[in-house]
Every structure is written in structure tokens, then in C-alpha cells.
CSV table of C-alpha atoms in Angstrom, one decimal:
chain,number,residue,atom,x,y,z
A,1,UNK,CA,0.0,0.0,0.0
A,2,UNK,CA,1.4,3.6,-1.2
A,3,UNK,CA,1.2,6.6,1.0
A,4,UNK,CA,-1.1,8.3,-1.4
A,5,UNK,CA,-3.7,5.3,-1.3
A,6,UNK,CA,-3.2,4.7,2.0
A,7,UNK,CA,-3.7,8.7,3.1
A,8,UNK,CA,-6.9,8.4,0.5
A,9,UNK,CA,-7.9,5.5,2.4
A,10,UNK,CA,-7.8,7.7,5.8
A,11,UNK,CA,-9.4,10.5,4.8
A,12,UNK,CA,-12.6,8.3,2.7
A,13,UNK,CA,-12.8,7.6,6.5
A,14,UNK,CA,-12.8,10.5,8.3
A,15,UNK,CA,-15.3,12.1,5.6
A,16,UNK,CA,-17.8,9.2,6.6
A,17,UNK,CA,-17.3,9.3,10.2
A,18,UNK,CA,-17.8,13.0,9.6
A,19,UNK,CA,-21.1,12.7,8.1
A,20,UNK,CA,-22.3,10.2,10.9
A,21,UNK,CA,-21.5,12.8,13.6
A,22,UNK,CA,-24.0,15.5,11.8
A,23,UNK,CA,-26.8,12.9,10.7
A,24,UNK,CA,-26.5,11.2,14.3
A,25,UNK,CA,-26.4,14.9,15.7
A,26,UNK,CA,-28.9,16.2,13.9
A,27,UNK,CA,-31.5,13.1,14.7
A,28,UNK,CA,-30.3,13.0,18.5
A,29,UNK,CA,-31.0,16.8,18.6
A,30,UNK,CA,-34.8,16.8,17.2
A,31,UNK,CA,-35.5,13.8,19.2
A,32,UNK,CA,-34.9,15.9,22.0
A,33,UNK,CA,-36.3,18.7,21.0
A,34,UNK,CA,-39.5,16.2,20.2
A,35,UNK,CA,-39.1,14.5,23.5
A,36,UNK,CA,-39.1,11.5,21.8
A,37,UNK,CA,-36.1,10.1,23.7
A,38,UNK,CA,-37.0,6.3,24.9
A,39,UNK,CA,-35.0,4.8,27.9
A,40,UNK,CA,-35.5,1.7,29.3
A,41,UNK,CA,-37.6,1.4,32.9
A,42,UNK,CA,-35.4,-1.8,34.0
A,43,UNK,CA,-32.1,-2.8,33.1
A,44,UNK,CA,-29.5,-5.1,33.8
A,45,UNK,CA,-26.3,-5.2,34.4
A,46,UNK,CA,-23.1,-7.4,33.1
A,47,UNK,CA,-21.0,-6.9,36.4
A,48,UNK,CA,-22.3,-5.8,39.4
A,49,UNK,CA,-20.5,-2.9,41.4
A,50,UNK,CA,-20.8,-1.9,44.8
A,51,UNK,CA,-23.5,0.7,46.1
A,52,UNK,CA,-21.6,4.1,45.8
A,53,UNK,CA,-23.1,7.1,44.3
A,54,UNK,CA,-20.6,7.3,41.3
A,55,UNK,CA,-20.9,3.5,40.9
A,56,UNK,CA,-24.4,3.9,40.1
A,57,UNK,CA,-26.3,2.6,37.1
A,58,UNK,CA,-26.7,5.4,34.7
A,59,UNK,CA,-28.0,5.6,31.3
A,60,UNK,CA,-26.6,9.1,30.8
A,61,UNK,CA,-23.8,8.3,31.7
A,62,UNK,CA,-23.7,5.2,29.5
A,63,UNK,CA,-25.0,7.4,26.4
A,64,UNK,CA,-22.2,10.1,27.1
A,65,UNK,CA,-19.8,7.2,26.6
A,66,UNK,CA,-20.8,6.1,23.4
A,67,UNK,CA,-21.1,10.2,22.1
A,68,UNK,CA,-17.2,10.3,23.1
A,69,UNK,CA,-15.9,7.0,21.3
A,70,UNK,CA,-17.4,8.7,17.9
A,71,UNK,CA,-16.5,12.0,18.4
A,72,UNK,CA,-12.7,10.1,19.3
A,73,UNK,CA,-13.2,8.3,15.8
A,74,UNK,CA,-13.3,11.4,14.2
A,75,UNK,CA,-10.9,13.6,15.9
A,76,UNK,CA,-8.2,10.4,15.7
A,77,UNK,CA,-8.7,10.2,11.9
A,78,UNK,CA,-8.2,13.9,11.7
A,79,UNK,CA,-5.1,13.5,13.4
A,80,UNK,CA,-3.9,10.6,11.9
A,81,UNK,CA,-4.3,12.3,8.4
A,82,UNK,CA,-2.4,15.2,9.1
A,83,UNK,CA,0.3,14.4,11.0
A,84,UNK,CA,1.6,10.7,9.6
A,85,UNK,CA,0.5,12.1,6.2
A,86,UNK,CA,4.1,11.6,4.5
A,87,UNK,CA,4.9,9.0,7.6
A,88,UNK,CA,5.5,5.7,6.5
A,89,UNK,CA,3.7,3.4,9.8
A,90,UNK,CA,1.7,0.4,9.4
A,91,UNK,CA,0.5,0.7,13.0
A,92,UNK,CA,-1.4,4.0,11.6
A,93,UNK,CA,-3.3,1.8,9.3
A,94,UNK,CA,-4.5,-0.6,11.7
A,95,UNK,CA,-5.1,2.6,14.0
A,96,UNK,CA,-7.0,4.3,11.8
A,97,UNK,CA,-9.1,0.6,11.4
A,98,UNK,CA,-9.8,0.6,14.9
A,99,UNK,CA,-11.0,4.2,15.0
A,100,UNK,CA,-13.4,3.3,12.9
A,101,UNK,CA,-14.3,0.5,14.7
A,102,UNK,CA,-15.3,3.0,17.9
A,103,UNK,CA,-17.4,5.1,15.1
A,104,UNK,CA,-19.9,1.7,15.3
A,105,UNK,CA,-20.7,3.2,19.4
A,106,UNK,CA,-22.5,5.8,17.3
A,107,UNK,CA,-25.3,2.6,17.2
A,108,UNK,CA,-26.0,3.0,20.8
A,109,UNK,CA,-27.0,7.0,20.7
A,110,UNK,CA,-29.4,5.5,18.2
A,111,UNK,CA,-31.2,2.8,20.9
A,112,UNK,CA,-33.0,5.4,22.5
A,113,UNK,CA,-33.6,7.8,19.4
A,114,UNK,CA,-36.1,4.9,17.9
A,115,UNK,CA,-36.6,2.5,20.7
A,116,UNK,CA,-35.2,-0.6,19.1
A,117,UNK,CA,-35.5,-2.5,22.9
A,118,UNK,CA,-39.7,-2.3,22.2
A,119,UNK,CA,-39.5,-5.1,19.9
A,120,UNK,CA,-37.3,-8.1,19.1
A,121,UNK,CA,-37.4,-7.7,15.4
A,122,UNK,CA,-35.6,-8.6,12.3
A,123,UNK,CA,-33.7,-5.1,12.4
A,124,UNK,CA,-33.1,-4.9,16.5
A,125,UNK,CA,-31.3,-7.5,15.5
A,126,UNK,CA,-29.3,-6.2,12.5
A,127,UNK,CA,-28.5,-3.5,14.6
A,128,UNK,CA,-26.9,-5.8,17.6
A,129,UNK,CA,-24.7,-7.7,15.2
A,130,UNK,CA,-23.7,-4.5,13.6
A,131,UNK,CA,-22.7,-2.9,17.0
A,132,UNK,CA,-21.1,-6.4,17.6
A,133,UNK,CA,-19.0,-5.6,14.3
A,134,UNK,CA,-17.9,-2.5,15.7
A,135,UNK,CA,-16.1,-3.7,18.5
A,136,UNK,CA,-14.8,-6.8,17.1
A,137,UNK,CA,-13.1,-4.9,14.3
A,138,UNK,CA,-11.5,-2.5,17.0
A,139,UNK,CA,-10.2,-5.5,18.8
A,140,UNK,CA,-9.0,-7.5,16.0
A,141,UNK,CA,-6.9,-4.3,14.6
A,142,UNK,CA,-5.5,-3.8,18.2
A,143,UNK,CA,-4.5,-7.1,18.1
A,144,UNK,CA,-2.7,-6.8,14.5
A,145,UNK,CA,-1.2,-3.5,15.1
A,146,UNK,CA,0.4,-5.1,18.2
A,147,UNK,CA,1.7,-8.3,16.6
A,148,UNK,CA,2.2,-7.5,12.9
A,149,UNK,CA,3.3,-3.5,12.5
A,150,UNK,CA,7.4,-3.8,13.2
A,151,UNK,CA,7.3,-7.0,11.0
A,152,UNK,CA,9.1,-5.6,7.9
A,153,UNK,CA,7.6,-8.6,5.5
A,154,UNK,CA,4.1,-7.3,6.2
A,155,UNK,CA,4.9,-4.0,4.3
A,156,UNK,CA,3.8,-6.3,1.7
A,157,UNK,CA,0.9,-8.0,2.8
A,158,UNK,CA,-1.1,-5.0,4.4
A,159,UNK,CA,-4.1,-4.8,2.2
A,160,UNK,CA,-4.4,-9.3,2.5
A,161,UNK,CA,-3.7,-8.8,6.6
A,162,UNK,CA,-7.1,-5.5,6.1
A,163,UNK,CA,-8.9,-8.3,4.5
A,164,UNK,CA,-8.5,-10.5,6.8
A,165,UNK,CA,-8.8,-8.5,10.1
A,166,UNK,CA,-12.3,-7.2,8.6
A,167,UNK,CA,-13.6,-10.5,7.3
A,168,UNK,CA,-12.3,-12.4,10.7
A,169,UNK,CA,-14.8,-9.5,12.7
A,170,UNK,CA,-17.3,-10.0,10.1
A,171,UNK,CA,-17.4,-13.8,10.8
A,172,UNK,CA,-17.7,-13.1,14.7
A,173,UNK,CA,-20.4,-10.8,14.3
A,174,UNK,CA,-22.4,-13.0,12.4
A,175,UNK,CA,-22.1,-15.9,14.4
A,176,UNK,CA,-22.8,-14.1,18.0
A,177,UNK,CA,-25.9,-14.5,19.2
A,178,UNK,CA,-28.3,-11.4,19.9
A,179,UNK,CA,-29.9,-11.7,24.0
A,180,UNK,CA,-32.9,-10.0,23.1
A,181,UNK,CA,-34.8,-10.4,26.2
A,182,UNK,CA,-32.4,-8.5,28.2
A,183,UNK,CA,-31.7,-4.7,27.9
A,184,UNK,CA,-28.2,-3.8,29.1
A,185,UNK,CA,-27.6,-0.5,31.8
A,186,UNK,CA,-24.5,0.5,29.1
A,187,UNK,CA,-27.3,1.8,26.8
A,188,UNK,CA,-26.5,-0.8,24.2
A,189,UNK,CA,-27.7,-4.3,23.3
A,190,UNK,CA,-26.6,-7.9,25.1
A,191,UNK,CA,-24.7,-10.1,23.4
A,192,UNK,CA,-24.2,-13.9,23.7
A,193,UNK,CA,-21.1,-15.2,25.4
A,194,UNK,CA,-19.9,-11.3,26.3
A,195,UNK,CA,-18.1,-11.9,29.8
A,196,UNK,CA,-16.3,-14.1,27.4
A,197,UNK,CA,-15.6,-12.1,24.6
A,198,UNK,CA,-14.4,-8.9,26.9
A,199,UNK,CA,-12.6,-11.2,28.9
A,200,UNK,CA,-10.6,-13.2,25.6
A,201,UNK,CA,-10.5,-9.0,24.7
A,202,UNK,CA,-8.0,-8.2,27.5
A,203,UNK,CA,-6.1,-11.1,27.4
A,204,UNK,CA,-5.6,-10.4,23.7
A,205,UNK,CA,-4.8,-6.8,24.6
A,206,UNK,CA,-2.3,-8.0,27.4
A,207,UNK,CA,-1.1,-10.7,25.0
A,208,UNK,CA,-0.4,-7.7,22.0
A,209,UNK,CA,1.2,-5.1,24.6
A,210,UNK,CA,3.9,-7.9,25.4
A,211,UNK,CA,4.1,-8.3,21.9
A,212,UNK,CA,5.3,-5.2,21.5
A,213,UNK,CA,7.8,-4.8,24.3
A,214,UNK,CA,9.2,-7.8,23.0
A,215,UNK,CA,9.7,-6.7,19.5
A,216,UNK,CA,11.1,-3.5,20.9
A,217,UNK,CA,13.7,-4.9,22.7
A,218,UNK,CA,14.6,-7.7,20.0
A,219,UNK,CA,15.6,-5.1,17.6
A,220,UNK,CA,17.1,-2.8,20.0
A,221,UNK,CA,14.2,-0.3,20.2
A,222,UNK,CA,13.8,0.7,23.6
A,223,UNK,CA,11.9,4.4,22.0
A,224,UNK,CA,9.1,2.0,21.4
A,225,UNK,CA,8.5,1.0,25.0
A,226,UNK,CA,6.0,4.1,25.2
A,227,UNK,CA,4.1,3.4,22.4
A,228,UNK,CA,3.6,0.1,24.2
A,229,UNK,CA,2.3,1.6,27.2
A,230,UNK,CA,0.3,4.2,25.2
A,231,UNK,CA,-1.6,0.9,23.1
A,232,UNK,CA,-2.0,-0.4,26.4
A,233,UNK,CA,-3.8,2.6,28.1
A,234,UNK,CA,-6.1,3.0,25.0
A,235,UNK,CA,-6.8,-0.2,24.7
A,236,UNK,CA,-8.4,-0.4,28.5
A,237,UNK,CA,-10.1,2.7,28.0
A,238,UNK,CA,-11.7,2.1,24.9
A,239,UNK,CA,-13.1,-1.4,26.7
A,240,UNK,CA,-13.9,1.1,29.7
A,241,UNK,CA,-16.3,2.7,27.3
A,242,UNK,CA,-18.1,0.3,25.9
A,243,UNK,CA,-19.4,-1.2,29.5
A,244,UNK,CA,-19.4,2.2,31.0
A,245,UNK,CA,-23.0,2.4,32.9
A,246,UNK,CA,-22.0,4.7,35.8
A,247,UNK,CA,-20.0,7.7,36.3
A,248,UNK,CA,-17.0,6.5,37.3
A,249,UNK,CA,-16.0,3.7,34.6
A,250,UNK,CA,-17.0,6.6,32.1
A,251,UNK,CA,-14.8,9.0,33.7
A,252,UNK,CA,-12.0,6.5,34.2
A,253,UNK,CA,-12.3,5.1,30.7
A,254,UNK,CA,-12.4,8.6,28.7
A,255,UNK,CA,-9.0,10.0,31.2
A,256,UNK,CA,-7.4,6.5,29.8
A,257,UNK,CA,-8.4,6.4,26.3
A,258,UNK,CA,-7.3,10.6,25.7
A,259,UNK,CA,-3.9,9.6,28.0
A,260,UNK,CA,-3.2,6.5,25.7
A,261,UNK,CA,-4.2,7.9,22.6
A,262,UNK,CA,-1.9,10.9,23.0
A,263,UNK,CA,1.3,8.7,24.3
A,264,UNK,CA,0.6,6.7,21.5
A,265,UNK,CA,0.4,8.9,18.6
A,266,UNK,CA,3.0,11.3,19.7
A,267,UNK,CA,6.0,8.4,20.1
A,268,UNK,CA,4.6,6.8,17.4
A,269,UNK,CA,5.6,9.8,15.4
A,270,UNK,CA,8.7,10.1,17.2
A,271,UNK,CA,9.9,6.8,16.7
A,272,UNK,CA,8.9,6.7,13.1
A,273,UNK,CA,11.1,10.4,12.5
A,274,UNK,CA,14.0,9.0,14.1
A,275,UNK,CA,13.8,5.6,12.1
């Protein structure tokens, strides 16, 4: 993959997640304005947490969760594009991947916009296994920037390893199962098997950050180390996100995700320079 196809391939990105934000924005907005907004009366949730007023259940809180990972899909491919424009990285590719894999959250601002928990039809659905997408293709490109980016002999294979990072979360969201019966407190929609996915999610994550400490020290890289630590932050804070139903896991997951993201990008960019 060229730079130019490559920096055509981050900004067809951005423009989309761009025109998400103002349709999502527009729709939220009216449906305010409307008082159309439909929360749940009863929810459940996946772990429970003690009884402590910022450890609360709440579905604000849960919706101002999902309304940062798109705005941070956005704001990431903006700042991908411009500064590792002439920057030759194949971590920014899987980077960019997984940014768009947080624009998918934009699903859960929708929930309550249309009331897809009244019904257990055909598209509530659709809709679960598309969320489901979402975060499997963030995951999955976490995991391939971790373990294939300082591998020089996948400077050729980038566009089969795309291929196969999005069918592999394709396959995954069509073969989870959709819990309809149950309406989670994260504002979003239950999955089948998810204690198991989010747990086989931070093992991965754990799993890639050695990866990458590893790789950094076998070729004498010690400047890397902090990208490491930056993946690693990001990575628990985007997961933060995605359960947040109270306060405090949103606060805690947006001050890791904007710490991570930052240490990330920034040695990234250093360590590329210097290369």
C-alpha cells in the first residue's frame, strides 16, 4: 500500500465518520427537542459494582460514553491524516481501522432515538450484530497492530492482513448471538457469550502489549516501549467505554483512552522520524 492510497484510504474515512456525527447529531438533537427520547424502565447489568453514588447505574452516563468514542473516531482520523501524512507506519493503518471500529458506538446513541428495545425484530437484531462488528473490528486491529506492525515482510501484505482482520470481525459478528430479552444498563444491546468475549478481549490486549515490548527490545528499540504503554492505556479505556454504565467507569475510561491515545500517537511519530 502507497502513501497516497493509503492517506486516500484515511481520509474516505474520516469524511464518513464526519457525516455520521452530523446525521447522528442532527436526529439526536430533534428527538430531544421532540421528547421523543425512549429509555429503558429496568435494566440489567453485566457486572455488578458496589452501592456508591458514582458506581451507580446510569444511562446518561452510558450514552455520554458512546457520544465520546465517535466524536474520538473522528478527531483520531483527523489526526492521523495530518500528522503521519508523508509518515510511513503500518500501525497507523491498523489505527486508523480501529478508529473506525469506535465510530460503530454511534449505534448506541441511536437505541433510544427509535426504541429498538420495544421489539425483538428482524432489524433490533441487524442492529446488535452491527454494533457487535464494531467492537470486534477495533479488537481485531489492536490485536494486528500489536503483533504484525514492526514486522518488515508485512509492508507487503497489508491490504491481505485488512482483508483478513475485517472478514475475521465480520465472521464473529455474524455468528454471535443477539440476547434480546435482556436490555443492558450500558445503553446498548446484550450479546451472547460477552463476559467471554471482553474477557478473551483483555487477554488479547495484554497478549499484544507484550508483543510489543518484545519486538522492541529484540531489535534494540527501547523508544518504542511508550508506544507500548500508550496501546495499552487506549486499549483499556476504549473497553472502559463500551461497559461504562456509571460515572465512574465513564470518567475513568475517557481519562485512559485521551492519555493512551496521546502517548501513543506522539512516540509513534517520534519513533517513526527517528527511524
Amino acid at each position: 500500500m502507497t502513501l497516497d492510497s493509503r492517506n486516500k484510504l484515511i481520509l474516505s474515512q474520516f469524511v464518513v465518520a464526519v457525516l455520521f456525527i452530523i446525521v447522528t447529531a442532527v436526529v439526536f438533537v430533534l428527538a430531544i427537542l421532540n421528547n421523543s427520547l425512549v429509555f429503558p424502565e429496568s435494566s440489567q447489568r453485566l457486572f455488578s459494582l458496589p452501592a456508591l453514588p458514582l458506581l451507580a447505574p446510569n444511562m446518561f452516563a452510558a450514552l455520554l460514553s458512546a457520544i465520546i468514542l465517535v466524536l474520538y473516531s473522528a478527531v483520531m482520523l483527523g489526526i492521523s491524516l495530518v500528522n503521519f501524512e508523508k509518515t510511513r507506519s503500518l500501525e497507523i493503518i491498523y489505527f486508523v481501522c480501529f478508529s473506525l471500529g469506535c465510530l460503530f458506538e454511534g449505534i448506541r446513541i441511536w437505541l433510544p432515538v427509535f426504541n429498538f428495545w420495544e421489539d425483538n425484530s428482524a432489524l433490533y437484531v441487524f442492529v446488535g450484530h452491527g454494533l457487535f462488528f464494531g467492537r470486534a473490528l477495533a479488537i481485531v486491529n489492536l490485536l494486528a497492530l500489536s503483533l504484525l506492525s514492526l514486522e518488515l515482510e508485512n509492508n507487503q501484505n497489508i491490504e491481505m492482513n485488512l482483508l483478513v482482520v475485517v472478514t475475521l470481525a465480520a465472521l464473529l459478528a455474524r455468528l454471535i448471538p443477539i440476547e434480546s430479552l435482556v436490555i443492558p444498563s450500558s445503553c446498548s444491546i446484550r450479546f451472547g457469550y460477552e463476559k467471554m468475549f471482553l474477557s478473551m478481549s483483555v487477554i488479547t490486549l495484554l497478549v499484544g502489549f507484550l508483543s510489543m515490548i518484545c519486538q522492541s527490545e529484540n531489535q534494540g528499540s527501547g523508544e518504542y516501549t511508550p508506544v507500548a504503554i500508550g496501546f495499552l492505556l487506549l486499549s483499556f479505556g476504549y473497553l472502559s467505554l463500551t461497559q461504562a454504565d456509571c460515572f465512574f467507569v465513564f470518567g475513568l475510561g475517557t481519562i485512559l483512552l485521551t492519555i493512551g491515545s496521546i502517548i501513543f500517537l506522539v512516540n509513534l511519530h517520534r519513533f517513526h522520524v527517528w527511524k
